[in-house]
Coordinates of C-alpha atoms in Angstrom, one line a residue:
M377 CA -15.7 -32.5 37.4
G378 CA -16.9 -31.4 34.0
P379 CA -16.6 -33.1 30.7
S380 CA -13.2 -33.6 29.0
R381 CA -11.7 -30.7 27.2
E382 CA -13.2 -30.2 23.7
K383 CA -10.8 -30.1 20.8
D384 CA -10.8 -26.8 18.9
F385 CA -11.4 -26.9 15.1
T386 CA -8.2 -24.9 14.7
E387 CA -6.3 -27.9 16.0
R388 CA -5.3 -30.6 13.6
L389 CA -8.1 -33.3 13.4
R390 CA -7.6 -37.0 13.1
L391 CA -10.1 -38.7 10.8
L392 CA -10.6 -42.5 10.2
V393 CA -12.2 -43.7 7.0
V394 CA -13.5 -47.3 7.0
G395 CA -14.5 -49.1 3.8
A396 CA -15.5 -52.6 2.8
T397 CA -12.3 -52.9 0.7
T398 CA -8.9 -51.3 0.6
W399 CA -9.8 -49.6 -2.7
D400 CA -13.0 -48.1 -1.2
A401 CA -11.3 -46.8 1.9
E402 CA -8.3 -45.3 0.1
A403 CA -10.4 -43.7 -2.6
L404 CA -12.6 -41.9 -0.1
A405 CA -9.6 -41.0 2.1
G406 CA -7.7 -39.6 -0.8
K407 CA -10.4 -37.2 -1.8
L408 CA -10.8 -36.2 1.8
R409 CA -7.0 -35.6 2.1
A410 CA -7.2 -33.4 -1.0
R411 CA -9.9 -31.3 0.7
V412 CA -8.6 -31.1 4.3
G413 CA -5.0 -32.2 4.0
G414 CA -3.6 -29.1 5.8
E415 CA -6.1 -29.4 8.6
A416 CA -6.4 -33.1 9.4
D417 CA -4.7 -36.5 9.4
V418 CA -6.8 -39.0 7.4
L419 CA -6.3 -42.7 8.2
A420 CA -7.9 -45.4 6.0
R421 CA -8.7 -49.0 7.1
D422 CA -10.5 -51.7 5.2
T423 CA -12.1 -54.3 7.5
L424 CA -13.6 -53.8 10.9
P425 CA -10.8 -55.5 12.9
R426 CA -8.3 -53.1 11.5
A427 CA -10.6 -50.2 12.2
R428 CA -10.9 -51.3 15.8
G429 CA -7.1 -51.4 16.0
A430 CA -6.9 -47.8 14.8
L431 CA -9.5 -46.7 17.3
R432 CA -7.4 -48.3 20.1
E433 CA -4.1 -46.8 18.9
H434 CA -5.2 -43.3 18.0
T435 CA -7.5 -40.6 19.3
I436 CA -10.0 -40.3 16.5
D437 CA -12.1 -37.1 16.1
C438 CA -14.5 -38.4 13.5
L439 CA -15.1 -41.8 11.9
V440 CA -16.3 -42.0 8.3
L441 CA -17.9 -45.3 7.3
Y442 CA -18.4 -46.1 3.6
L443 CA -21.3 -48.4 2.7
P444 CA -21.4 -49.5 -0.9
A445 CA -24.8 -49.7 -2.6
G446 CA -26.4 -53.2 -2.3
D447 CA -24.1 -54.3 0.5
A448 CA -26.3 -56.8 2.4
E449 CA -24.0 -56.6 5.4
A450 CA -24.1 -52.8 5.6
L451 CA -26.2 -52.5 8.7
E452 CA -24.3 -55.2 10.5
A453 CA -21.1 -53.2 9.8
L454 CA -22.7 -50.1 11.1
E455 CA -23.7 -51.7 14.4
A456 CA -20.2 -53.2 14.7
V457 CA -18.5 -49.9 14.3
L458 CA -20.8 -48.2 16.8
S459 CA -20.2 -50.8 19.4
S460 CA -16.5 -50.2 19.0
A461 CA -16.6 -46.4 19.1
S462 CA -19.9 -45.2 20.5
E463 CA -18.2 -42.0 21.8
V464 CA -16.7 -41.1 18.4
P465 CA -18.7 -38.9 15.9
L466 CA -19.8 -41.0 12.9
V467 CA -20.7 -40.0 9.4
V468 CA -22.0 -42.7 7.0
V469 CA -21.4 -42.4 3.3
S470 CA -23.3 -44.5 0.9
D471 CA -24.0 -44.8 -2.8
S472 CA -27.4 -46.2 -1.9
G473 CA -30.5 -44.0 -1.7
D474 CA -32.4 -46.5 0.4
R475 CA -34.3 -44.4 2.9
A476 CA -34.7 -47.2 5.3
I477 CA -30.9 -47.7 5.6
A478 CA -30.4 -43.9 6.1
L479 CA -33.0 -43.8 8.9
R480 CA -31.6 -46.9 10.5
A481 CA -28.1 -45.3 10.4
I482 CA -29.3 -42.2 12.2
H483 CA -31.4 -44.2 14.6
E484 CA -28.3 -46.4 15.5
G485 CA -26.3 -43.3 16.4
A486 CA -24.7 -41.8 13.2
Q487 CA -24.6 -38.0 13.2
D488 CA -25.1 -37.8 9.4
Y489 CA -25.8 -39.9 6.4
L490 CA -24.6 -38.7 2.9
I491 CA -25.6 -40.2 -0.4
G492 CA -23.0 -40.0 -3.2
A493 CA -20.8 -37.8 -1.0
A494 CA -17.7 -39.7 -2.1
T495 CA -17.7 -37.4 -5.2
D496 CA -18.2 -34.2 -3.2
P497 CA -15.3 -33.7 -0.7
D498 CA -16.7 -30.2 0.3
A499 CA -20.0 -31.7 1.4
L500 CA -18.2 -34.5 3.3
D501 CA -15.9 -31.9 5.1
R502 CA -18.9 -29.9 6.2
S503 CA -20.7 -33.1 7.4
I504 CA -17.7 -34.1 9.4
R505 CA -17.4 -30.8 11.2
Y506 CA -21.2 -30.7 11.9
A507 CA -21.0 -34.3 13.2
I508 CA -18.2 -33.4 15.6
E509 CA -20.2 -30.5 16.9
R510 CA -23.4 -32.5 17.2
K511 CA -21.6 -35.2 19.2
R512 CA -20.1 -32.6 21.5
A513 CA -23.5 -31.0 22.1
A514 CA -25.0 -34.4 22.9
A515 CA -22.2 -35.2 25.3
R516 CA -22.6 -31.9 27.0
L517 CA -26.4 -32.5 27.5
A518 CA -25.7 -36.0 28.7
H519 CA -23.2 -34.7 31.2
Q520 CA -25.6 -32.0 32.4
A521 CA -28.3 -34.6 32.9
L522 CA -26.1 -36.8 35.1
H523 CA -24.0 -34.2 37.0
D524 CA -24.6 -31.4 39.5
S525 CA -24.3 -28.0 37.8
L526 CA -22.7 -26.4 40.8
T527 CA -20.0 -28.8 41.9
G528 CA -19.6 -30.9 38.8
L529 CA -20.1 -34.1 40.9
P530 CA -22.4 -36.9 39.7
N531 CA -26.0 -36.3 40.7
R532 CA -28.5 -38.7 42.3
V533 CA -29.6 -40.0 38.8
L534 CA -26.0 -41.2 38.1
L535 CA -25.6 -42.4 41.6
L536 CA -28.6 -44.7 41.3
D537 CA -27.2 -46.1 38.0
R538 CA -23.8 -46.7 39.4
L539 CA -25.2 -48.1 42.7
N540 CA -27.4 -50.6 40.8
V541 CA -24.3 -51.8 38.9
A542 CA -22.2 -52.0 42.2
V543 CA -24.9 -53.9 44.0
G544 CA -24.9 -56.4 41.1
R545 CA -21.1 -56.8 41.3
S546 CA -21.2 -57.2 45.1
R547 CA -23.4 -60.3 45.2
R548 CA -20.4 -62.6 45.6
R549 CA -19.0 -60.4 48.3
P550 CA -21.7 -58.2 49.7
T551 CA -19.7 -56.7 52.6
S552 CA -17.3 -55.1 50.1
L553 CA -19.9 -52.4 49.3
A554 CA -20.8 -49.5 51.5
L555 CA -22.7 -46.3 51.0
L556 CA -22.0 -43.1 53.1
F557 CA -24.5 -40.4 53.5
L558 CA -22.9 -37.1 54.6
D559 CA -24.8 -33.9 55.7
L560 CA -23.2 -30.6 56.7
D561 CA -24.2 -29.4 60.2
G562 CA -25.2 -25.8 60.3
F563 CA -25.0 -25.1 56.6
K564 CA -28.3 -23.2 56.7
G565 CA -26.6 -20.6 59.0
V566 CA -24.0 -19.9 56.3
N567 CA -26.7 -19.1 53.8
D568 CA -28.5 -17.0 56.3
S569 CA -25.6 -15.0 57.5
L570 CA -23.3 -14.7 54.4
G571 CA -25.8 -15.3 51.6
H572 CA -26.4 -18.0 49.1
D573 CA -23.3 -17.2 46.9
A574 CA -21.1 -17.9 50.0
G575 CA -23.1 -21.1 50.6
D576 CA -22.5 -22.2 47.0
D577 CA -18.8 -21.5 47.2
L578 CA -18.6 -23.6 50.4
L579 CA -20.3 -26.5 48.7
V580 CA -17.9 -26.4 45.8
E581 CA -14.9 -26.5 48.2
V582 CA -16.5 -29.3 50.2
A583 CA -16.8 -31.3 47.0
R584 CA -13.2 -30.7 46.1
R585 CA -12.0 -31.8 49.5
L586 CA -14.0 -35.0 49.4
Q587 CA -12.7 -35.8 45.9
R588 CA -9.1 -35.2 47.1
T589 CA -9.4 -37.2 50.3
L590 CA -11.3 -40.3 49.3
R591 CA -9.9 -43.4 47.6
P592 CA -9.5 -43.3 43.8
G593 CA -12.3 -45.8 43.1
D594 CA -14.9 -44.0 45.4
T595 CA -17.7 -42.1 43.8
V596 CA -18.6 -38.8 45.4
V597 CA -22.1 -37.5 44.6
R598 CA -23.9 -34.3 45.5
Y599 CA -27.3 -35.8 46.5
G600 CA -29.0 -32.4 47.0
G601 CA -28.7 -29.2 49.1
D602 CA -25.8 -29.8 51.5
E603 CA -26.0 -33.6 51.3
F604 CA -23.3 -35.7 49.7
V605 CA -23.2 -39.5 49.1
I606 CA -20.1 -41.6 48.8
L607 CA -20.2 -45.0 47.1
C608 CA -17.4 -47.3 48.2
E609 CA -16.5 -50.6 46.6
D610 CA -13.8 -53.3 47.2
L611 CA -13.8 -52.6 51.0
R612 CA -12.2 -55.1 53.3
G613 CA -15.0 -54.8 55.9
E614 CA -16.8 -52.6 58.3
R615 CA -13.7 -51.0 59.8
E616 CA -12.5 -49.7 56.4
A617 CA -16.0 -48.2 55.7
L618 CA -15.9 -46.4 59.0
R619 CA -12.3 -45.2 58.3
V620 CA -13.5 -43.7 54.9
A621 CA -16.3 -41.9 56.8
E622 CA -13.9 -40.5 59.4
R623 CA -11.6 -39.3 56.6
A624 CA -14.5 -37.5 54.9
R625 CA -15.4 -35.8 58.2
A626 CA -11.8 -34.8 58.9
A627 CA -11.4 -33.2 55.5
I628 CA -14.4 -31.0 56.2
T629 CA -13.3 -30.2 59.8
E630 CA -10.4 -28.0 58.6
P631 CA -11.6 -24.3 58.4
F632 CA -12.9 -22.9 55.1
L633 CA -12.1 -19.4 53.9
V634 CA -15.3 -18.2 52.2
H635 CA -15.8 -14.5 51.1
G636 CA -13.2 -13.4 53.6
H637 CA -14.7 -15.3 56.5
E638 CA -13.1 -18.3 58.2
L639 CA -15.8 -20.9 58.6
E640 CA -15.7 -24.0 60.8
V641 CA -18.1 -26.7 59.4
R642 CA -18.9 -30.1 60.8
A643 CA -20.6 -33.1 59.1
S644 CA -22.7 -36.0 60.2
V645 CA -22.1 -39.3 58.3
G646 CA -24.3 -42.4 58.1
V647 CA -22.8 -45.6 56.8
A648 CA -24.8 -48.5 55.3
R649 CA -23.2 -51.7 54.1
A650 CA -24.6 -54.2 51.6
R651 CA -25.9 -57.4 53.2
P652 CA -26.4 -60.9 51.7
G653 CA -29.7 -60.9 50.0
Q654 CA -30.0 -57.1 49.8
T655 CA -30.5 -56.3 46.1
Y656 CA -32.0 -52.9 46.1
A657 CA -29.9 -49.8 45.7
R658 CA -32.6 -47.6 47.2
D659 CA -32.5 -49.6 50.4
L660 CA -28.9 -48.7 50.9
I661 CA -29.6 -45.0 50.3
R662 CA -32.5 -45.1 52.8
E663 CA -30.4 -46.9 55.5
A664 CA -27.4 -44.6 55.1
D665 CA -29.7 -41.6 55.3
L666 CA -31.3 -43.0 58.5
A667 CA -27.8 -43.6 60.0
M668 CA -26.8 -40.1 59.2
Y669 CA -30.0 -38.8 60.9
R670 CA -29.1 -40.8 64.0
A671 CA -25.5 -39.4 63.9
K672 CA -26.9 -35.9 63.8
Q673 CA -29.4 -36.6 66.6
L674 CA -26.7 -38.1 68.9
G675 CA -23.9 -35.6 67.8
S676 CA -21.7 -38.6 67.3
G677 CA -20.4 -37.7 63.9
V678 CA -20.5 -41.2 62.3
E679 CA -23.1 -43.9 62.8
L680 CA -23.3 -47.3 61.2
F681 CA -26.8 -48.6 60.2
D682 CA -28.0 -51.7 61.9
T683 CA -31.3 -53.4 61.8
A684 CA -31.9 -52.7 65.5
M685 CA -32.5 -49.0 64.7
T686 CA -36.0 -48.3 66.0
A687 CA -39.2 -47.9 64.1
E688 CA -39.5 -44.5 65.9
A689 CA -36.3 -43.3 64.3
M690 CA -37.6 -44.5 60.9
S691 CA -40.8 -42.6 61.5
E692 CA -38.9 -39.4 62.5
L693 CA -36.9 -39.6 59.3
E694 CA -40.0 -40.1 57.2
T695 CA -41.6 -37.1 59.0
E696 CA -38.6 -34.9 58.2
H697 CA -38.9 -35.8 54.5
Q698 CA -42.6 -35.1 54.5
L699 CA -42.1 -31.8 56.3
R700 CA -39.6 -30.7 53.6
S701 CA -42.3 -30.9 51.0
A702 CA -45.3 -29.8 53.1
I703 CA -45.2 -26.2 52.0
E704 CA -45.0 -27.1 48.3
L705 CA -47.9 -29.6 48.8
G706 CA -50.0 -27.0 50.5
E707 CA -50.2 -29.0 53.8
L708 CA -49.3 -26.1 56.1
H709 CA -52.1 -23.9 57.2
L710 CA -52.6 -21.0 59.6
H711 CA -55.2 -20.6 62.3
Y712 CA -55.7 -17.2 63.9
Q713 CA -56.7 -16.5 67.5
P714 CA -58.0 -13.0 68.3
I715 CA -56.4 -10.9 71.0
L716 CA -59.0 -8.5 72.6
T717 CA -59.1 -5.3 74.5
L718 CA -60.1 -5.9 78.1
D719 CA -62.5 -2.9 78.3
E720 CA -66.3 -3.4 78.1
D721 CA -66.3 -3.6 74.3
H722 CA -63.8 -6.5 74.0
R723 CA -62.7 -5.1 70.6
P724 CA -60.2 -7.1 68.4
A725 CA -56.7 -5.6 68.9
A726 CA -54.7 -8.3 67.1
V727 CA -54.8 -11.9 65.8
E728 CA -52.0 -14.4 66.5
A729 CA -51.0 -16.7 63.6
L730 CA -50.8 -20.3 64.7
I731 CA -49.4 -22.9 62.3
R732 CA -51.0 -26.3 61.7
W733 CA -49.9 -29.2 59.5
E734 CA -52.6 -31.0 57.8
H735 CA -50.7 -34.3 57.4
R736 CA -52.0 -36.5 54.6
E737 CA -51.9 -39.6 56.9
R738 CA -51.9 -38.4 60.5
G739 CA -54.4 -35.6 60.2
S740 CA -54.1 -32.1 61.8
L741 CA -50.8 -31.8 63.7
A742 CA -50.3 -29.2 66.4
P743 CA -47.1 -27.1 66.3
M744 CA -45.3 -29.1 69.1
E745 CA -45.7 -32.2 67.0
F746 CA -43.4 -30.9 64.2
L747 CA -41.8 -27.6 65.0
P748 CA -39.0 -29.1 67.2
L749 CA -38.1 -31.3 64.3
A750 CA -38.2 -28.3 62.0
E751 CA -35.9 -26.4 64.4
E752 CA -33.5 -29.3 64.6
T753 CA -33.2 -29.8 60.9
G754 CA -33.1 -26.2 59.9
L755 CA -36.4 -26.3 58.1
I756 CA -37.8 -23.8 60.6
T757 CA -36.4 -20.8 58.8
Q758 CA -38.3 -21.6 55.6
I759 CA -41.4 -22.2 57.6
D760 CA -41.0 -18.9 59.5
Q761 CA -40.7 -17.0 56.3
W762 CA -43.8 -18.7 54.9
V763 CA -45.8 -17.9 58.0
L764 CA -44.7 -14.2 57.9
S765 CA -45.8 -13.9 54.3
E766 CA -49.1 -15.7 54.7
A767 CA -50.0 -13.9 57.9
C768 CA -49.4 -10.5 56.4
L769 CA -51.4 -11.3 53.3
Q770 CA -54.3 -12.5 55.4
L771 CA -54.4 -9.3 57.6
A772 CA -54.3 -7.3 54.4
R773 CA -57.3 -9.2 53.0
W774 CA -59.2 -8.5 56.3
R775 CA -58.3 -4.8 56.2
Q776 CA -59.4 -4.5 52.5
A777 CA -62.7 -6.2 53.3
G778 CA -63.3 -3.9 56.3
L779 CA -63.4 -6.7 58.8
V780 CA -60.7 -5.2 61.0
A781 CA -59.8 -1.7 62.0
D782 CA -56.6 -0.1 60.7
G783 CA -54.9 -0.4 64.2
V784 CA -55.3 -4.2 64.4
W785 CA -52.0 -6.1 64.0
V786 CA -51.1 -9.7 63.3
S787 CA -48.7 -11.5 65.7
V788 CA -46.2 -14.1 64.5
N789 CA -44.0 -16.4 66.6
V790 CA -40.3 -16.3 65.6
S791 CA -38.1 -19.3 66.2
P792 CA -34.6 -19.0 67.8
R793 CA -32.9 -20.0 64.6
S794 CA -34.6 -17.3 62.6
L795 CA -34.1 -14.7 65.3
G796 CA -30.3 -15.4 65.2
S797 CA -30.0 -14.5 61.6
P798 CA -29.9 -11.1 60.0
S799 CA -31.9 -12.5 57.1
L800 CA -35.0 -12.3 59.3
I801 CA -35.0 -8.5 58.7
D802 CA -35.1 -8.9 54.9
A803 CA -37.8 -11.6 55.3
V804 CA -40.0 -9.3 57.4
D805 CA -39.4 -6.4 54.9
R806 CA -40.5 -8.6 52.0
A807 CA -43.6 -9.9 53.8
L808 CA -44.7 -6.4 54.6
A809 CA -44.0 -5.1 51.1
G810 CA -45.8 -8.1 49.5
A811 CA -48.9 -7.5 51.5
R812 CA -48.6 -3.6 51.4
L813 CA -48.9 -3.4 55.2
P814 CA -47.6 -0.7 57.5
P815 CA -44.9 -2.1 59.7
A816 CA -46.9 -1.5 62.9
C817 CA -49.4 -4.0 61.7
L818 CA -47.0 -6.8 62.3
S819 CA -45.8 -8.0 65.8
L820 CA -43.0 -10.6 66.2
E821 CA -43.2 -12.8 69.3
V822 CA -40.0 -14.1 70.8
T823 CA -39.4 -16.0 74.1
E824 CA -37.1 -15.1 77.0
A825 CA -35.1 -18.3 76.4
T826 CA -34.6 -17.2 72.8
V827 CA -33.2 -13.8 73.5
D828 CA -30.9 -15.2 76.3
E829 CA -29.4 -17.8 74.1
E830 CA -27.3 -15.5 72.0
P831 CA -27.9 -12.0 73.3
V832 CA -25.4 -10.1 71.1
R833 CA -26.6 -11.5 67.8
T834 CA -30.2 -11.4 68.9
G835 CA -29.9 -7.9 70.1
A836 CA -28.6 -6.7 66.7
V837 CA -31.5 -8.4 64.8
L838 CA -34.1 -7.0 67.2
E839 CA -32.6 -3.5 66.7
G840 CA -32.8 -3.9 63.0
L841 CA -36.5 -5.0 63.3
E842 CA -37.2 -2.0 65.5
R843 CA -35.8 0.3 62.8
L844 CA -38.2 -1.3 60.4
G845 CA -41.1 -0.2 62.7
V846 CA -42.6 -3.6 63.5
R847 CA -43.9 -4.4 67.0
L848 CA -41.7 -6.6 69.2
C849 CA -43.4 -8.8 71.8
L850 CA -41.7 -10.8 74.7
D851 CA -43.6 -14.0 75.1
D852 CA -43.9 -16.1 78.3
F853 CA -43.1 -13.0 80.3
G854 CA -42.8 -13.5 84.1
T855 CA -41.6 -17.1 84.1
G856 CA -37.9 -16.8 83.3
S857 CA -35.0 -15.6 85.4
S858 CA -34.1 -12.7 83.3
S859 CA -37.4 -10.9 82.6
L860 CA -36.2 -7.5 83.9
S861 CA -32.9 -7.6 82.1
A862 CA -34.6 -8.6 78.9
L863 CA -36.9 -5.5 79.1
S864 CA -33.9 -3.2 79.7
R865 CA -31.6 -4.7 77.0
F866 CA -34.0 -5.2 74.1
P867 CA -36.5 -2.9 72.4
F868 CA -39.8 -4.6 73.2
D869 CA -43.2 -3.0 72.8
V870 CA -45.5 -5.7 74.3
V871 CA -45.2 -8.4 76.8
K872 CA -47.3 -11.6 76.9
L873 CA -48.0 -12.9 80.4
D874 CA -47.5 -16.6 80.6
H875 CA -50.7 -18.6 80.9
S876 CA -49.5 -20.1 84.2
L877 CA -49.7 -16.6 85.7
T878 CA -53.2 -16.2 84.4
H879 CA -54.3 -19.6 85.7
A880 CA -52.8 -18.9 89.2
A881 CA -54.4 -15.5 89.4
G882 CA -57.8 -17.0 88.9
T883 CA -57.5 -19.6 91.6
D884 CA -55.3 -18.0 94.3
P885 CA -55.1 -14.5 95.9
K886 CA -51.3 -14.9 96.0
G887 CA -51.3 -15.7 92.3
A888 CA -53.3 -12.6 91.7
R889 CA -50.9 -10.5 93.7
L890 CA -48.0 -12.0 91.7
L891 CA -49.7 -11.2 88.4
G892 CA -50.3 -7.6 89.7
A893 CA -46.6 -7.3 90.4
V894 CA -45.6 -8.5 87.0
L895 CA -48.0 -6.1 85.4
G896 CA -46.4 -3.3 87.5
V897 CA -43.1 -4.2 85.9
A898 CA -44.6 -4.0 82.5
R899 CA -46.2 -0.6 83.2
A900 CA -42.9 0.7 84.6
A901 CA -41.2 -0.2 81.4
E902 CA -44.1 1.5 79.5
L903 CA -45.1 -1.7 77.7
K904 CA -48.5 -3.0 76.8
A905 CA -49.4 -6.4 78.4
V906 CA -51.4 -9.4 77.0
A907 CA -52.7 -12.0 79.4
E908 CA -52.8 -15.3 77.6
G909 CA -54.6 -18.5 78.5
I910 CA -57.9 -16.9 79.7
E911 CA -60.3 -19.8 80.1
T912 CA -62.7 -18.9 82.9
A913 CA -64.8 -15.8 83.8
T914 CA -62.9 -15.5 87.0
Q915 CA -59.6 -15.3 85.3
L916 CA -61.0 -12.7 82.9
E917 CA -62.3 -10.6 85.8
V918 CA -59.0 -10.7 87.7
V919 CA -56.8 -9.7 84.8
R920 CA -59.2 -6.9 83.9
D921 CA -59.3 -5.6 87.4
L922 CA -55.5 -5.7 87.6
G923 CA -55.4 -3.3 84.6
C924 CA -54.1 -5.7 81.9
D925 CA -54.4 -4.1 78.5
F926 CA -55.3 -7.2 76.3
G927 CA -56.5 -10.7 76.8
Q928 CA -56.3 -14.0 74.8
G929 CA -57.8 -17.4 75.4
F930 CA -60.5 -19.9 74.6
L931 CA -63.0 -18.0 76.8
L932 CA -62.7 -15.0 74.5
A933 CA -62.1 -16.7 71.1
A934 CA -60.7 -20.0 70.0
P935 CA -58.2 -20.3 67.2
A936 CA -59.8 -20.8 63.8
P937 CA -59.0 -20.9 60.1
A938 CA -59.2 -17.5 58.4
D939 CA -62.4 -18.2 56.5
E940 CA -64.2 -19.3 59.7
L941 CA -63.0 -16.1 61.5
D942 CA -64.5 -13.8 58.8
A943 CA -68.0 -13.8 60.3
W944 CA -66.7 -13.4 63.8
L945 CA -64.6 -10.4 62.8
G946 CA -67.4 -9.0 60.7
A947 CA -69.9 -9.1 63.6
R948 CA -67.4 -7.1 65.8
A949 CA -66.8 -4.6 63.0
G950 CA -70.5 -3.9 62.7
R951 CA -70.9 -5.6 59.3

């Protein structure tokens, strides 16, 4: 909801003149009527009680306060007027040239201070109109500072203010106060598939539904992104709080029509109730957020916070919050592991980009310690796009420095969520353009499980990437149940043999025969093959003898940051 409708200057204004005496008020009001009589109704009141009565009975567009020169009670009168009508524009008129009084009037909230204006109705008329416009501008700025620009709902700043007040009011009856934290499930997919304009329109409609559905006294807040918070007071207990949460979910469950598409959206809601002795608003927000996170994890829809929620869950929630800001804080880094030819030269054919998180408290985190959480929360798409951009830029730096040959490519792993969205094609195109790389210098690695999850949508995205000209690699090849069908259905260029096949081939003749059979499938499909996980000289000898094209593993080269890999690449480039 936006601010109230502003009155146009073409409409008739209602002005209130207040003076210390009836004669003062009427004299100034009379001159003002003579100037604006056709455009405004001018009321005159002498004493503050009567002025307050007029403010209660009428909608006043501007208040004019007359302060006679030498009036010792002038400032007290000014403060009393402002306390009665702080939202009404105020012009102070005085015969006094005392600069201190003028500055005090402006400091206390008056929009203008005129000296001797009682004898100049034109100046007073201008001052009144400027005062109204200044007050309107200030109100607009105040509204913008406390409300979300997209939905018009209160923002988190206003929430914290109202929640602090509510916590104070609830001390006599703590259980009457509850906070609901609501998060849309799958909202990222709407942005990815239909664009951010569609996502914005969806958020606006969600806000409208929540406002229509909830109780008149509830405060609905857009907390950020696709998160909404609902502040409920005067509840009769836990059951009513849960009923409010279920009503909010039910309102969102009804299909939305956005940009010609019917969308079904779900929400997870966490509920936190004030407890005796709990005096901090931020605690309620944190607890409701944690309960929402648990509802999303369990798929239960609504969860009520209780103190038995484990420290592990608290840690996961904190990790999610930290992961959201890791890119901005520069905590994510890429290591690169070379992929070599398996001829006598062992030339670098490619480098695989491997993400690491340099956590400020826990140190260096491997991908499996945070990527599943990123996938679950939808952050993986943003991370994938960052990796694409950074990896392409790094390969371009190496090419420019002459550390790699023109045919060397960089390989990037793509998550299931990213692969299921057409926006991946645009992200890849941007990354290549930003680094000025040919498309063939980028390889995207996807797993069999990923392409099998949603084959129709995945196939369309892979075909779009093929048209761009990038390489496509099927990772973990030879371990799934659908390897052959994946090769026939999707436009892959390279397969990566799972490390378990490489390990078995180096220890067991049967394993070597199995690896040879898998390589035969790859050759029949006219695909290049990479054996990953090469850790021993025996494994290297076997995969080379079986005719594998490329190898990757700690025996050949360990993953390293880009700057540490410079010398290694330079030595193999003859520099």
